[in-house]
Coordinates of C-alpha atoms in Angstrom, one line a residue:
Chain A
X1 CA 114.3 -36.3 57.9
X2 CA 116.5 -38.7 55.6
X3 CA 118.1 -41.7 57.4
X4 CA 120.3 -42.3 54.8
X5 CA 123.2 -40.3 52.0
X6 CA 123.7 -41.6 48.8
X7 CA 127.3 -41.4 47.4
X8 CA 127.5 -40.1 44.2
X9 CA 124.7 -37.9 44.5
X10 CA 125.3 -38.3 40.2
X11 CA 126.5 -40.3 38.3
X12 CA 127.0 -40.3 34.1
X13 CA 128.1 -43.4 32.6
X14 CA 128.4 -44.8 28.9
X15 CA 126.1 -47.9 28.0
X16 CA 127.4 -51.1 28.7
X17 CA 129.8 -50.3 31.3
X18 CA 128.8 -50.7 34.6
X19 CA 126.8 -48.4 38.0
X20 CA 128.1 -48.5 41.4
X21 CA 125.7 -46.7 43.9
X22 CA 126.8 -47.0 47.8
X23 CA 123.7 -45.9 50.6
X24 CA 125.4 -44.7 54.3
X25 CA 122.7 -44.9 57.1
X26 CA 122.8 -44.0 61.0
X27 CA 120.6 -46.8 62.9
X28 CA 119.7 -50.4 63.4
X29 CA 117.7 -51.8 60.4
X30 CA 115.8 -54.8 59.5
X31 CA 116.5 -54.6 56.6
X32 CA 117.5 -52.5 53.3
X33 CA 115.9 -51.6 50.4
X34 CA 117.0 -50.4 47.0
X35 CA 114.3 -48.1 44.5
X36 CA 114.4 -46.8 41.4
X37 CA 112.5 -44.0 40.1
X38 CA 112.0 -42.3 36.4
X39 CA 111.2 -38.7 36.2
X40 CA 108.1 -37.4 36.8
X41 CA 106.6 -41.4 38.2
X42 CA 106.8 -43.3 41.2
X43 CA 108.9 -45.8 43.1
X44 CA 109.9 -48.9 42.0
X45 CA 111.0 -51.9 44.2
X46 CA 114.3 -53.0 42.7
X47 CA 115.8 -55.3 45.2
X48 CA 115.6 -55.8 49.5
X49 CA 118.5 -57.1 51.5
X50 CA 117.8 -58.3 54.9
X51 CA 120.1 -57.6 57.7
X52 CA 121.7 -61.0 58.5
X53 CA 122.9 -61.2 54.7
X54 CA 125.4 -59.5 53.1
X55 CA 125.1 -59.8 49.5
X56 CA 122.5 -60.7 47.2
X57 CA 121.7 -60.6 43.9
X58 CA 119.1 -59.8 40.8
X59 CA 119.1 -60.2 37.6
X60 CA 122.1 -57.0 36.4
X61 CA 121.2 -56.1 40.5
X62 CA 124.3 -56.5 43.0
X63 CA 123.3 -55.2 46.5
X64 CA 126.1 -55.7 49.7
X65 CA 125.1 -54.7 52.8
X66 CA 127.5 -54.0 55.9
X67 CA 126.1 -53.4 59.2
X68 CA 129.0 -52.9 60.7
X69 CA 129.7 -50.3 58.8
X70 CA 125.8 -49.4 58.2
X71 CA 126.2 -48.8 54.1
X72 CA 125.4 -50.2 51.7
X73 CA 126.0 -50.6 47.5
X74 CA 124.0 -50.8 44.3
X75 CA 126.5 -52.8 41.3
X76 CA 124.4 -52.6 38.0
X77 CA 126.2 -54.2 35.6
X78 CA 125.9 -53.6 31.7
X79 CA 124.0 -50.9 31.9
X80 CA 121.9 -50.2 29.8
X81 CA 120.1 -46.3 28.4
X82 CA 116.6 -47.2 30.3
X83 CA 118.5 -48.0 33.9
X84 CA 119.1 -43.9 33.7
X85 CA 116.9 -42.8 36.1
X86 CA 117.0 -41.5 39.7
X87 CA 118.3 -44.2 42.9
X88 CA 117.3 -44.6 46.2
X89 CA 119.1 -46.9 49.3
X90 CA 115.6 -47.2 52.4
X91 CA 116.1 -48.8 55.7
X92 CA 113.4 -50.8 56.9
X93 CA 113.2 -50.9 60.4
X94 CA 109.8 -53.4 61.9
X95 CA 107.9 -54.1 64.7
X96 CA 104.4 -52.0 66.1
X97 CA 104.8 -48.1 65.5
X98 CA 108.2 -48.3 63.8
X99 CA 106.8 -50.2 60.5
X100 CA 108.2 -47.9 57.8
X101 CA 110.9 -46.9 54.9
X102 CA 113.5 -44.1 55.8
X103 CA 114.7 -43.5 52.3
X104 CA 118.6 -41.8 51.1
X105 CA 118.9 -38.6 49.1
X106 CA 119.2 -40.5 45.5
X107 CA 121.5 -41.2 43.4
X108 CA 120.5 -39.6 39.5
X109 CA 122.3 -42.4 37.2
X110 CA 122.8 -41.2 33.3
X111 CA 123.3 -43.8 30.9
X112 CA 124.7 -42.4 27.5
X113 CA 124.0 -45.2 24.3
Chain B
X1 CA 93.6 -53.8 41.7
X2 CA 96.5 -54.5 39.8
X3 CA 99.1 -51.4 41.3
X4 CA 98.6 -48.4 43.4
X5 CA 96.4 -45.6 41.7
X6 CA 96.5 -42.6 42.8
X7 CA 94.4 -39.3 42.3
X8 CA 94.2 -37.1 40.7
X9 CA 97.4 -37.2 38.6
X10 CA 97.5 -33.3 39.1
X11 CA 96.4 -30.3 41.0
X12 CA 97.0 -26.6 41.7
X13 CA 95.5 -24.8 44.6
X14 CA 95.4 -20.8 45.5
X15 CA 96.9 -20.4 48.7
X16 CA 94.0 -21.2 51.5
X17 CA 92.4 -24.0 49.8
X18 CA 91.6 -27.1 51.3
X19 CA 92.8 -30.5 48.9
X20 CA 91.8 -34.1 49.5
X21 CA 94.5 -36.8 46.9
X22 CA 93.4 -40.7 47.4
X23 CA 94.9 -43.9 47.6
X24 CA 93.6 -46.4 46.1
X25 CA 96.5 -49.2 47.3
X26 CA 96.2 -53.1 46.2
X27 CA 93.9 -55.3 47.3
X28 CA 94.3 -57.1 51.2
X29 CA 97.9 -54.9 51.5
X30 CA 97.5 -54.7 54.3
X31 CA 99.8 -51.8 55.1
X32 CA 99.3 -47.9 53.6
X33 CA 101.9 -44.9 53.6
X34 CA 101.8 -41.7 52.3
X35 CA 105.3 -39.7 51.5
X36 CA 106.0 -35.8 50.7
X37 CA 109.0 -35.5 47.6
X38 CA 110.4 -32.3 47.6
X39 CA 111.6 -31.7 43.8
X40 CA 115.3 -33.1 44.1
X41 CA 114.8 -35.1 47.4
X42 CA 114.4 -38.4 48.5
X43 CA 110.3 -39.4 50.0
X44 CA 110.1 -37.9 53.0
X45 CA 108.1 -40.0 55.7
X46 CA 104.8 -38.5 56.4
X47 CA 102.0 -41.0 58.1
X48 CA 101.3 -45.2 57.9
X49 CA 98.0 -47.2 59.0
X50 CA 97.8 -50.8 59.3
X51 CA 94.4 -51.6 57.5
X52 CA 92.2 -48.4 59.6
X53 CA 94.9 -47.5 62.6
X54 CA 96.7 -44.9 62.1
X55 CA 99.8 -46.0 63.8
X56 CA 102.4 -43.7 63.0
X57 CA 102.2 -40.2 62.1
X58 CA 104.5 -38.7 63.0
X59 CA 106.0 -37.5 60.0
X60 CA 102.9 -35.1 59.2
X61 CA 104.5 -31.9 59.0
X62 CA 101.4 -29.9 61.1
X63 CA 98.2 -29.7 62.1
X64 CA 97.2 -28.8 58.7
X65 CA 98.1 -31.8 57.5
X66 CA 95.2 -35.5 58.5
X67 CA 94.8 -38.8 56.9
X68 CA 92.1 -41.1 57.1
X69 CA 91.2 -45.1 55.8
X70 CA 88.1 -45.4 57.3
X71 CA 87.7 -48.8 55.7
X72 CA 91.3 -50.2 55.8
X73 CA 91.4 -49.2 51.5
X74 CA 91.2 -46.6 50.6
X75 CA 93.2 -43.6 51.9
X76 CA 92.8 -39.8 51.9
X77 CA 95.6 -37.8 52.3
X78 CA 93.8 -33.6 53.1
X79 CA 95.7 -30.2 53.6
X80 CA 93.7 -27.8 55.0
X81 CA 94.6 -24.2 53.9
X82 CA 97.7 -25.0 51.6
X83 CA 100.7 -22.7 51.7
X84 CA 103.2 -22.4 48.9
X85 CA 105.3 -24.9 51.0
X86 CA 103.1 -27.6 50.6
X87 CA 103.8 -28.2 46.9
X88 CA 105.4 -31.5 46.4
X89 CA 104.5 -34.7 44.8
X90 CA 102.4 -36.7 47.3
X91 CA 103.5 -40.5 46.7
X92 CA 101.0 -43.0 48.6
X93 CA 102.2 -47.1 48.7
X94 CA 101.3 -49.9 50.0
X95 CA 102.5 -53.2 50.9
X96 CA 101.2 -57.1 53.2
X97 CA 102.0 -56.4 56.8
X98 CA 105.3 -59.3 56.1
X99 CA 108.6 -58.7 56.7
X100 CA 110.4 -59.0 53.3
X101 CA 108.5 -57.4 50.9
X102 CA 109.0 -53.9 49.5
X103 CA 106.7 -51.0 49.4
X104 CA 104.4 -50.6 46.1
X105 CA 104.6 -47.3 45.4
X106 CA 101.5 -45.0 43.2
X107 CA 102.9 -42.1 40.2
X108 CA 102.0 -39.6 42.8
X109 CA 99.8 -36.7 43.5
X110 CA 102.3 -33.5 42.2
X111 CA 100.2 -30.4 43.9
X112 CA 101.5 -26.4 43.5
X113 CA 100.1 -23.8 45.5
X114 CA 100.3 -20.7 43.8

């Protein structure tokens, strides 16, 4: 079963605009990660934020985490056509046999040139 | 190797046929995961290996699914007596067993059962 729900399911923007995707999850976590998937390809790890962090930046990416609300957001600034892809959040809980990521349902982002 | 390699890239199987999907993880990565991804959905966890030990197989949908990693490197996911509902992309990922590291995914095997 999926742990996370992403919102919106689909997003279409113009090149140069910012894109914001949200993720909600259900259980306690050690970290939350965001992945990108281009059509027909594997997933690419973008960024990881630990449960004791509130915000993290990597290039044009900004991730926030609110553990009290069990939610996270991914902001892509100054979007490019090459950012067109599906974006998934995934929650990680490490320790013993539970060392796995549970993925959300994904947001399909289309950046129009 | 430089990345996670999966083979075959595409597999068409007749209903009832057995299939074997291979994953070559990044050298030295202790953790290996298999996921199943249906069209338009997020990846669903199938099973997890730490070296050669299969520590979690809670996501395997039935006893027709079997995974192994006998020497702690290459892994094989086997599906016996394939059914149409097994059609999906099967993704393999590996990771060093250190907190704070993301997964590296292979490109997946697209299985179509006809």
